[in-house]
mmCIF file of C-alpha atoms in Angstrom:
data_model
loop_
_atom_site.group_PDB
_atom_site.id
_atom_site.type_symbol
_atom_site.label_atom_id
_atom_site.label_comp_id
_atom_site.label_asym_id
_atom_site.label_seq_id
_atom_site.Cartn_x
_atom_site.Cartn_y
_atom_site.Cartn_z
ATOM 1 C CA MET A 1 -0.057 0.272 -0.172
ATOM 2 C CA ILE A 2 1.976 3.838 -1.099
ATOM 3 C CA GLU A 3 1.098 6.048 1.794
ATOM 4 C CA THR A 4 1.303 9.646 0.892
ATOM 5 C CA PRO A 5 3.277 11.940 3.189
ATOM 6 C CA GLU A 6 1.782 13.759 5.661
ATOM 7 C CA PRO A 7 1.303 17.561 4.556
ATOM 8 C CA ASP A 8 4.266 20.189 5.870
ATOM 9 C CA LEU A 9 1.593 21.905 8.005
ATOM 10 C CA ARG A 10 4.366 25.201 8.311
ATOM 11 C CA GLU A 11 4.605 25.084 4.060
ATOM 12 C CA GLN A 12 0.973 25.125 3.592
ATOM 13 C CA ALA A 13 0.567 28.279 6.324
ATOM 14 C CA GLN A 14 3.375 30.116 4.695
ATOM 15 C CA ARG A 15 2.261 29.412 1.076
ATOM 16 C CA ALA A 16 -1.254 31.013 2.047
ATOM 17 C CA GLY A 17 0.219 33.981 3.885
ATOM 18 C CA SER A 18 -1.542 32.893 7.017
ATOM 19 C CA LEU A 19 -0.529 33.979 10.642
ATOM 20 C CA SER A 20 -2.707 30.857 11.624
ATOM 21 C CA MET A 21 -0.278 27.472 11.762
ATOM 22 C CA THR A 22 -3.489 25.525 10.693
ATOM 23 C CA GLY A 23 -4.090 28.236 7.359
ATOM 24 C CA SER A 24 -3.871 27.298 3.994
ATOM 25 C CA VAL A 25 -5.090 28.721 0.553
ATOM 26 C CA ALA A 26 -8.297 26.305 0.877
ATOM 27 C CA THR A 27 -8.949 27.375 4.600
ATOM 28 C CA ARG A 28 -8.173 31.240 3.728
ATOM 29 C CA VAL A 29 -10.533 30.723 0.813
ATOM 30 C CA LEU A 30 -13.631 29.195 2.576
ATOM 31 C CA GLY A 31 -13.488 31.470 5.711
ATOM 32 C CA VAL A 32 -14.199 34.359 3.027
ATOM 33 C CA VAL A 33 -16.892 32.439 1.434
ATOM 34 C CA ALA A 34 -18.351 31.299 5.170
ATOM 35 C CA ILE A 35 -18.200 35.177 5.928
ATOM 36 C CA ALA A 36 -19.684 36.272 3.238
ATOM 37 C CA ALA A 37 -22.275 33.795 3.476
ATOM 38 C CA VAL A 38 -23.274 34.048 6.889
ATOM 39 C CA GLY A 39 -23.654 37.859 5.948
ATOM 40 C CA VAL A 40 -26.054 36.997 3.019
ATOM 41 C CA MET A 41 -28.014 34.352 5.344
ATOM 42 C CA ALA A 42 -28.620 37.258 8.112
ATOM 43 C CA LEU A 43 -30.105 39.165 5.269
ATOM 44 C CA LEU A 44 -32.069 36.831 3.887
ATOM 45 C CA ALA A 45 -33.809 34.847 7.527
ATOM 46 C CA LEU A 46 -34.034 38.242 8.970
ATOM 47 C CA TRP A 47 -35.311 40.542 6.317
ATOM 48 C CA ILE A 48 -36.153 39.205 3.175
ATOM 49 C CA SER A 49 -38.221 35.581 4.446
ATOM 50 C CA PRO A 50 -41.512 36.775 5.337
ATOM 51 C CA ALA A 51 -42.720 36.130 9.129
ATOM 52 C CA ASP A 52 -44.834 32.978 9.436
ATOM 53 C CA ALA A 53 -48.852 33.940 9.618
ATOM 54 C CA VAL A 54 -49.023 32.106 13.056
ATOM 55 C CA GLN A 55 -45.774 32.178 14.568
ATOM 56 C CA GLY A 56 -44.845 35.871 13.495
ATOM 57 C CA ASP A 57 -41.051 36.619 13.776
ATOM 58 C CA ALA A 58 -40.110 33.371 16.288
ATOM 59 C CA VAL A 59 -40.112 31.445 12.976
ATOM 60 C CA ARG A 60 -36.689 32.832 12.128
ATOM 61 C CA LEU A 61 -35.228 31.135 14.566
ATOM 62 C CA MET A 62 -35.713 27.965 12.180
ATOM 63 C CA TYR A 63 -33.177 29.227 10.043
ATOM 64 C CA VAL A 64 -30.442 29.190 12.823
ATOM 65 C CA HIS A 65 -32.029 26.129 14.705
ATOM 66 C CA VAL A 66 -32.316 23.297 11.927
ATOM 67 C CA PRO A 67 -29.350 23.933 9.620
ATOM 68 C CA SER A 68 -27.484 23.207 13.358
ATOM 69 C CA ILE A 69 -29.199 19.820 13.771
ATOM 70 C CA TRP A 70 -28.718 18.751 9.812
ATOM 71 C CA VAL A 71 -24.769 19.884 10.108
ATOM 72 C CA ALA A 72 -24.331 18.381 13.774
ATOM 73 C CA TYR A 73 -26.152 14.949 12.176
ATOM 74 C CA GLY A 74 -23.838 15.357 9.478
ATOM 75 C CA GLY A 75 -20.464 15.337 11.655
ATOM 76 C CA PHE A 76 -21.854 12.295 13.692
ATOM 77 C CA VAL A 77 -22.167 10.370 10.749
ATOM 78 C CA LEU A 78 -18.990 11.250 9.519
ATOM 79 C CA THR A 79 -17.434 10.448 13.123
ATOM 80 C CA ALA A 80 -19.066 7.166 13.257
ATOM 81 C CA PHE A 81 -17.742 6.307 9.170
ATOM 82 C CA ALA A 82 -14.500 7.796 10.526
ATOM 83 C CA SER A 83 -14.473 5.563 13.166
ATOM 84 C CA ALA A 84 -15.382 2.411 11.458
ATOM 85 C CA ARG A 85 -12.199 3.006 9.149
ATOM 86 C CA VAL A 86 -10.224 3.384 12.264
ATOM 87 C CA LEU A 87 -11.277 0.059 13.561
ATOM 88 C CA TRP A 88 -10.902 -1.256 10.413
ATOM 89 C CA ARG A 89 -7.178 -0.043 9.505
ATOM 90 C CA THR A 90 -6.306 -0.872 13.188
ATOM 91 C CA ARG A 91 -7.491 -4.292 13.382
ATOM 92 C CA SER A 92 -6.194 -7.279 15.078
ATOM 93 C CA GLY A 93 -2.803 -8.083 13.202
ATOM 94 C CA VAL A 94 -2.869 -4.751 11.160
ATOM 95 C CA GLY A 95 -0.252 -2.370 12.474
ATOM 96 C CA GLY A 96 0.455 -4.208 15.927
ATOM 97 C CA THR A 97 -1.459 -4.597 18.682
ATOM 98 C CA TYR A 98 -0.089 -1.807 21.448
ATOM 99 C CA GLY A 99 1.585 1.603 20.971
ATOM 100 C CA VAL A 100 0.839 3.633 18.694
ATOM 101 C CA ILE A 101 -1.105 3.898 15.244
ATOM 102 C CA ALA A 102 0.961 2.864 12.659
ATOM 103 C CA ASP A 103 -0.996 3.249 9.983
ATOM 104 C CA ARG A 104 -1.369 6.972 8.333
ATOM 105 C CA GLN A 105 -4.754 6.415 7.077
ATOM 106 C CA ALA A 106 -6.100 5.319 10.084
ATOM 107 C CA ARG A 107 -4.662 8.332 12.049
ATOM 108 C CA ARG A 108 -6.176 10.691 9.442
ATOM 109 C CA TRP A 109 -9.763 8.990 10.386
ATOM 110 C CA ASP A 110 -9.107 9.025 13.638
ATOM 111 C CA ARG A 111 -8.544 13.176 13.468
ATOM 112 C CA VAL A 112 -11.590 12.974 11.068
ATOM 113 C CA ALA A 113 -13.680 11.570 14.007
ATOM 114 C CA GLY A 114 -12.346 13.760 16.769
ATOM 115 C CA ALA A 115 -12.911 16.788 14.667
ATOM 116 C CA ALA A 116 -16.479 15.944 13.042
ATOM 117 C CA ALA A 117 -17.372 14.994 16.985
ATOM 118 C CA GLU A 118 -16.652 18.612 18.129
ATOM 119 C CA LEU A 119 -18.424 20.143 15.637
ATOM 120 C CA GLY A 120 -21.247 17.728 16.090
ATOM 121 C CA VAL A 121 -21.012 18.630 19.769
ATOM 122 C CA LEU A 122 -21.054 22.708 18.785
ATOM 123 C CA PHE A 123 -24.234 22.326 16.449
ATOM 124 C CA THR A 124 -26.084 20.168 18.804
ATOM 125 C CA ALA A 125 -25.615 22.736 21.691
ATOM 126 C CA LEU A 126 -27.109 25.768 19.079
ATOM 127 C CA THR A 127 -29.723 23.237 18.034
ATOM 128 C CA LEU A 128 -30.908 23.211 21.964
ATOM 129 C CA VAL A 129 -29.986 26.909 22.891
ATOM 130 C CA THR A 130 -32.312 28.311 19.855
ATOM 131 C CA GLY A 131 -34.979 25.720 20.115
ATOM 132 C CA SER A 132 -35.469 26.559 23.902
ATOM 133 C CA LEU A 133 -35.734 29.945 22.894
ATOM 134 C CA TRP A 134 -37.860 29.023 19.773
ATOM 135 C CA GLY A 135 -39.760 26.995 22.493
ATOM 136 C CA LYS A 136 -40.696 29.817 24.768
ATOM 137 C CA VAL A 137 -42.426 31.554 22.291
ATOM 138 C CA THR A 138 -44.542 28.832 20.835
ATOM 139 C CA TRP A 139 -44.890 26.630 23.539
ATOM 140 C CA GLY A 140 -44.921 28.946 26.255
ATOM 141 C CA THR A 141 -41.945 27.303 27.809
ATOM 142 C CA TYR A 142 -38.365 27.196 27.683
ATOM 143 C CA TRP A 143 -38.003 23.276 28.053
ATOM 144 C CA GLN A 144 -40.269 19.995 27.775
ATOM 145 C CA TRP A 145 -38.868 16.534 28.432
ATOM 146 C CA ASP A 146 -40.383 15.235 25.048
ATOM 147 C CA ALA A 147 -39.044 12.492 22.977
ATOM 148 C CA ARG A 148 -37.207 15.024 20.214
ATOM 149 C CA LEU A 149 -36.125 17.248 23.348
ATOM 150 C CA THR A 150 -34.902 14.595 25.920
ATOM 151 C CA THR A 151 -33.212 12.333 23.006
ATOM 152 C CA THR A 152 -31.071 15.453 21.329
ATOM 153 C CA VAL A 153 -29.806 16.056 24.815
ATOM 154 C CA LEU A 154 -28.600 12.340 25.068
ATOM 155 C CA LEU A 155 -26.862 12.810 21.965
ATOM 156 C CA PHE A 156 -25.150 15.730 23.679
ATOM 157 C CA VAL A 157 -24.131 14.518 26.332
ATOM 158 C CA THR A 158 -23.081 11.285 24.715
ATOM 159 C CA TYR A 159 -20.969 13.102 22.178
ATOM 160 C CA LEU A 160 -19.353 14.879 25.141
ATOM 161 C CA GLY A 161 -18.354 11.640 26.374
ATOM 162 C CA TYR A 162 -17.040 10.704 23.221
ATOM 163 C CA LEU A 163 -14.594 13.798 23.485
ATOM 164 C CA ALA A 164 -14.092 13.315 27.037
ATOM 165 C CA LEU A 165 -12.884 9.402 26.455
ATOM 166 C CA ARG A 166 -10.602 10.975 23.610
ATOM 167 C CA ARG A 167 -8.690 13.174 26.136
ATOM 168 C CA LEU A 168 -7.956 10.231 28.714
ATOM 169 C CA PRO A 169 -4.570 9.193 28.269
ATOM 170 C CA ALA A 170 -3.338 6.399 26.651
ATOM 171 C CA GLU A 171 -1.754 4.710 23.893
ATOM 172 C CA SER A 172 -2.886 6.416 20.564
ATOM 173 C CA ARG A 173 -3.711 2.901 19.262
ATOM 174 C CA ALA A 174 -5.923 2.117 22.303
ATOM 175 C CA ARG A 175 -7.312 5.444 22.374
ATOM 176 C CA ALA A 176 -8.502 5.559 18.979
ATOM 177 C CA ARG A 177 -9.954 2.031 19.128
ATOM 178 C CA ARG A 178 -12.165 2.562 22.210
ATOM 179 C CA SER A 179 -13.057 5.859 20.838
ATOM 180 C CA ALA A 180 -14.151 4.710 17.418
ATOM 181 C CA VAL A 181 -16.259 1.839 19.425
ATOM 182 C CA MET A 182 -18.084 4.046 21.429
ATOM 183 C CA ALA A 183 -18.551 6.620 18.621
ATOM 184 C CA LEU A 184 -20.421 3.476 16.487
ATOM 185 C CA ILE A 185 -22.423 2.956 19.758
ATOM 186 C CA ALA A 186 -23.548 6.635 20.042
ATOM 187 C CA VAL A 187 -24.503 7.132 16.389
ATOM 188 C CA VAL A 188 -27.321 4.527 17.315
ATOM 189 C CA ASN A 189 -29.194 7.330 18.496
ATOM 190 C CA LEU A 190 -29.134 9.497 15.369
ATOM 191 C CA PRO A 191 -32.004 8.004 13.885
ATOM 192 C CA ILE A 192 -34.145 7.787 17.334
ATOM 193 C CA VAL A 193 -33.732 11.759 17.562
ATOM 194 C CA HIS A 194 -34.465 12.062 13.889
ATOM 195 C CA TYR A 195 -37.652 10.349 13.971
ATOM 196 C CA SER A 196 -38.657 10.408 17.422
ATOM 197 C CA VAL A 197 -41.440 13.095 16.117
ATOM 198 C CA ASP A 198 -43.185 10.475 14.130
ATOM 199 C CA TRP A 199 -42.395 7.637 16.809
ATOM 200 C CA TRP A 200 -43.998 9.145 19.688
ATOM 201 C CA ARG A 201 -46.579 11.834 20.415
ATOM 202 C CA THR A 202 -44.447 14.773 21.031
ATOM 203 C CA LEU A 203 -44.756 18.748 21.527
ATOM 204 C CA HIS A 204 -41.854 19.090 19.278
ATOM 205 C CA GLN A 205 -42.987 19.852 15.541
ATOM 206 C CA GLU A 206 -42.618 17.403 12.605
ATOM 207 C CA ALA A 207 -39.610 17.353 10.529
ATOM 208 C CA SER A 208 -39.427 20.494 8.451
ATOM 209 C CA LEU A 209 -38.637 19.193 5.158
ATOM 210 C CA ASN A 210 -40.473 15.731 4.107
ATOM 211 C CA LEU A 211 -37.975 14.526 2.087
ATOM 212 C CA GLU A 212 -39.912 11.036 1.426
ATOM 213 C CA PRO A 213 -40.909 11.227 -2.214
ATOM 214 C CA GLY A 214 -44.077 12.735 -3.363
ATOM 215 C CA GLY A 215 -44.481 13.827 0.831
ATOM 216 C CA ASP A 216 -45.802 17.655 0.901
ATOM 217 C CA ARG A 217 -43.546 19.710 1.597
ATOM 218 C CA ASN A 218 -44.112 21.491 4.576
ATOM 219 C CA ILE A 219 -42.606 24.731 3.997
ATOM 220 C CA THR A 220 -42.461 26.577 0.320
ATOM 221 C CA GLY A 221 -41.435 29.526 -1.297
ATOM 222 C CA GLU A 222 -39.197 31.892 0.011
ATOM 223 C CA MET A 223 -38.835 30.113 3.711
ATOM 224 C CA TYR A 224 -37.921 27.113 1.872
ATOM 225 C CA TRP A 225 -35.080 28.554 -0.074
ATOM 226 C CA THR A 226 -33.919 30.468 2.886
ATOM 227 C CA LEU A 227 -33.772 27.130 5.345
ATOM 228 C CA LEU A 228 -31.908 25.517 2.116
ATOM 229 C CA TYR A 229 -29.212 28.519 2.012
ATOM 230 C CA SER A 230 -28.973 28.704 5.395
ATOM 231 C CA TRP A 231 -28.116 24.844 5.613
ATOM 232 C CA ALA A 232 -25.522 25.712 2.714
ATOM 233 C CA THR A 233 -23.981 28.163 4.666
ATOM 234 C CA PHE A 234 -23.523 26.216 7.693
ATOM 235 C CA THR A 235 -22.055 23.294 6.309
ATOM 236 C CA VAL A 236 -19.294 25.716 4.417
ATOM 237 C CA VAL A 237 -18.503 27.277 7.816
ATOM 238 C CA ALA A 238 -18.639 23.787 9.611
ATOM 239 C CA LEU A 239 -16.136 22.648 7.004
ATOM 240 C CA TRP A 240 -13.996 25.694 7.307
ATOM 241 C CA ILE A 241 -13.714 24.911 11.155
ATOM 242 C CA GLY A 242 -13.551 21.348 10.683
ATOM 243 C CA ILE A 243 -10.367 21.585 8.714
ATOM 244 C CA HIS A 244 -8.813 24.191 11.006
ATOM 245 C CA ARG A 245 -9.266 21.330 13.945
ATOM 246 C CA TYR A 246 -8.031 18.686 11.906
ATOM 247 C CA ARG A 247 -4.834 20.322 11.472
ATOM 248 C CA VAL A 248 -5.001 21.355 15.116
ATOM 249 C CA LEU A 249 -5.599 17.783 16.264
ATOM 250 C CA ARG A 250 -2.258 17.012 13.773
ATOM 251 C CA LEU A 251 -0.211 19.570 16.135
ATOM 252 C CA GLU A 252 -1.821 18.102 19.100
ATOM 253 C CA GLU A 253 0.159 14.556 17.874
ATOM 254 C CA LEU A 254 3.538 16.178 17.088
ATOM 255 C CA ALA A 255 3.181 18.081 20.508
ATOM 256 C CA GLU A 256 2.612 14.879 22.060
ATOM 257 C CA GLU A 257 5.285 12.625 20.401
ATOM 258 C CA ALA A 258 7.799 15.402 20.600
ATOM 259 C CA SER A 259 7.145 15.462 24.262
ATOM 260 C CA LEU A 260 7.658 11.857 24.952
ATOM 261 C CA GLU A 261 10.693 12.068 22.829
ATOM 262 C CA GLU A 262 12.250 14.764 25.486
ATOM 263 C CA LEU A 263 11.396 12.253 27.612
ATOM 264 C CA LEU A 264 12.850 9.155 26.713
ATOM 265 C CA ALA A 265 16.462 11.540 25.500
ATOM 266 C CA GLN A 266 15.905 12.630 29.209
ATOM 267 C CA ARG A 267 15.938 8.790 30.447
ATOM 268 C CA ARG A 268 19.062 8.111 28.137
ATOM 269 C CA ASP A 269 20.854 10.606 29.347
ATOM 270 C CA GLU A 270 20.075 9.803 32.877
ATOM 271 C CA GLN A 271 20.938 6.040 32.489
ATOM 272 C CA ALA A 272 24.009 7.314 30.571
ATOM 273 C CA ALA A 273 25.364 9.970 33.403
ATOM 274 C CA GLY A 274 24.824 6.777 35.797
ATOM 275 C CA ARG A 275 26.815 4.455 34.254
ATOM 276 C CA MET B 1 -39.764 37.860 26.056
ATOM 277 C CA THR B 2 -40.908 39.255 22.935
ATOM 278 C CA HIS B 3 -40.683 37.353 19.515
ATOM 279 C CA ALA B 4 -38.042 39.546 18.450
ATOM 280 C CA ALA B 5 -35.991 39.051 21.765
ATOM 281 C CA ASN B 6 -35.947 35.541 21.481
ATOM 282 C CA VAL B 7 -35.476 35.646 17.819
ATOM 283 C CA PHE B 8 -32.028 37.937 18.315
ATOM 284 C CA SER B 9 -30.977 36.197 21.616
ATOM 285 C CA GLY B 10 -30.635 32.791 19.321
ATOM 286 C CA TYR B 11 -28.826 34.596 16.425
ATOM 287 C CA VAL B 12 -26.473 36.269 18.448
ATOM 288 C CA LEU B 13 -25.652 33.378 20.988
ATOM 289 C CA ALA B 14 -24.788 31.243 17.688
ATOM 290 C CA ALA B 15 -22.500 33.728 16.165
ATOM 291 C CA VAL B 16 -21.002 34.433 19.502
ATOM 292 C CA ALA B 17 -20.572 30.676 20.130
ATOM 293 C CA THR B 18 -18.964 29.600 16.695
ATOM 294 C CA ALA B 19 -17.234 32.946 16.704
ATOM 295 C CA ALA B 20 -15.446 31.985 20.070
ATOM 296 C CA TYR B 21 -14.694 28.066 18.896
ATOM 297 C CA VAL B 22 -13.180 29.289 15.693
ATOM 298 C CA VAL B 23 -10.740 31.824 17.676
ATOM 299 C CA TRP B 24 -10.204 28.861 20.321
ATOM 300 C CA VAL B 25 -9.236 26.525 17.182
ATOM 301 C CA ILE B 26 -7.271 28.981 15.476
ATOM 302 C CA ARG B 27 -5.259 30.225 18.724
ATOM 303 C CA ARG B 28 -4.796 26.874 19.730
ATOM 304 C CA GLY B 29 -2.972 25.866 16.610
ATOM 305 C CA ARG B 30 -0.475 28.871 16.582
ATOM 306 C CA THR B 31 0.129 27.726 20.247
ATOM 307 C CA LEU B 32 1.155 24.535 19.228
ATOM 308 C CA GLY B 33 2.962 25.682 16.428
ATOM 309 C CA ARG B 34 5.133 27.733 18.102
ATOM 310 C CA HIS B 35 5.725 25.127 21.211
ATOM 311 C CA LEU B 36 6.646 23.209 18.213
ATOM 312 C CA GLY B 37 8.941 25.824 16.641
ATOM 313 C CA ILE B 38 6.828 25.076 13.167
ATOM 314 C CA GLY B 39 5.233 28.631 13.407
ATOM 315 C CA ALA B 40 3.869 29.933 10.120
ATOM 316 C CA ARG B 41 5.195 33.710 9.230
ATOM 317 C CA GLY B 42 5.550 36.788 11.610
ATOM 318 C CA PRO B 43 6.327 36.265 15.505
ATOM 319 C CA VAL B 44 5.204 32.778 15.376
ATOM 320 C CA SER B 45 8.556 31.919 12.813
ATOM 321 C CA ASP B 46 10.382 34.117 14.284
ATOM 322 C CA VAL B 47 10.531 32.146 17.761
ATOM 323 C CA ALA B 48 10.322 28.912 15.380
ATOM 324 C CA ASP B 49 13.849 30.129 13.820
ATOM 325 C CA GLU B 50 15.211 31.178 16.881
ATOM 326 C CA SER B 51 14.726 27.661 18.779
ATOM 327 C CA ARG B 52 16.322 25.938 15.379
ATOM 328 C CA PRO B 53 19.955 24.652 15.610
ATOM 329 C CA ARG B 54 22.246 27.352 13.435
ATOM 330 C CA ASP B 55 25.178 25.383 12.460
#
């Protein structure tokens, strides 16, 4: 198997003329596009899109609330996919049983899983907060332990646990594998969250967009296009941050390896002095 | 709270939380780069240059 070398982070940051260690031409372009897209989204969502006949201006929270959870779903699905790849590439007999991950692809997938999960947690938190504000004006309460809200909180807490697990000190291979197993367990909750409004009687409304073939659209016109545009904007923003976070995870690995090397060198010096 | 206030709070909270996360990620990258001596240009690469052995 041919493995491509890891990109030189310093080289890519310098090429982009970026002061950020994790910057590159791609992230600079994405950053500009993301910020411009957010500006247009604010314009569409707050001014151009009409107020709802029943909910009034409160409906404008939908353009943050719904894309947030869609992007979070995407992050968690990507975490699960990357985790499956990690497990496959570090399976028994491949790259040893203990110690660091020898396989570069496995390390990359592990970073993808970590970065995507963190973004998923951020956007789930945004979903919960904006949903709560929306609930106050439409339901008269910030919180209700109904099926959708409860399963979403469970999703949030589970992935917080996943992020905590990733931070527990261990050899990189063991850490990557156990995190991957947890990610594959945690993702089971995703369809439960999504279909909770269909499976149980809930205060929460049904899905904003009916994606079933031939199904009725719950939203049309300017609201529909603004919602889709907001989702695209959130995706670009998530991609932009995700690339930076992936590179920071690479730097964290390098820092960990450097401190390990330093400790080993110290130990060698001590042994040599003791002789 | 009025509808407008809730909408405003939601947008501001989302913007502030996302911006804070972006700043944290980029600053963490810079700090680690400086620590490793592989920083980008500017003050970060000054540190990196000084940390390299000159032969």
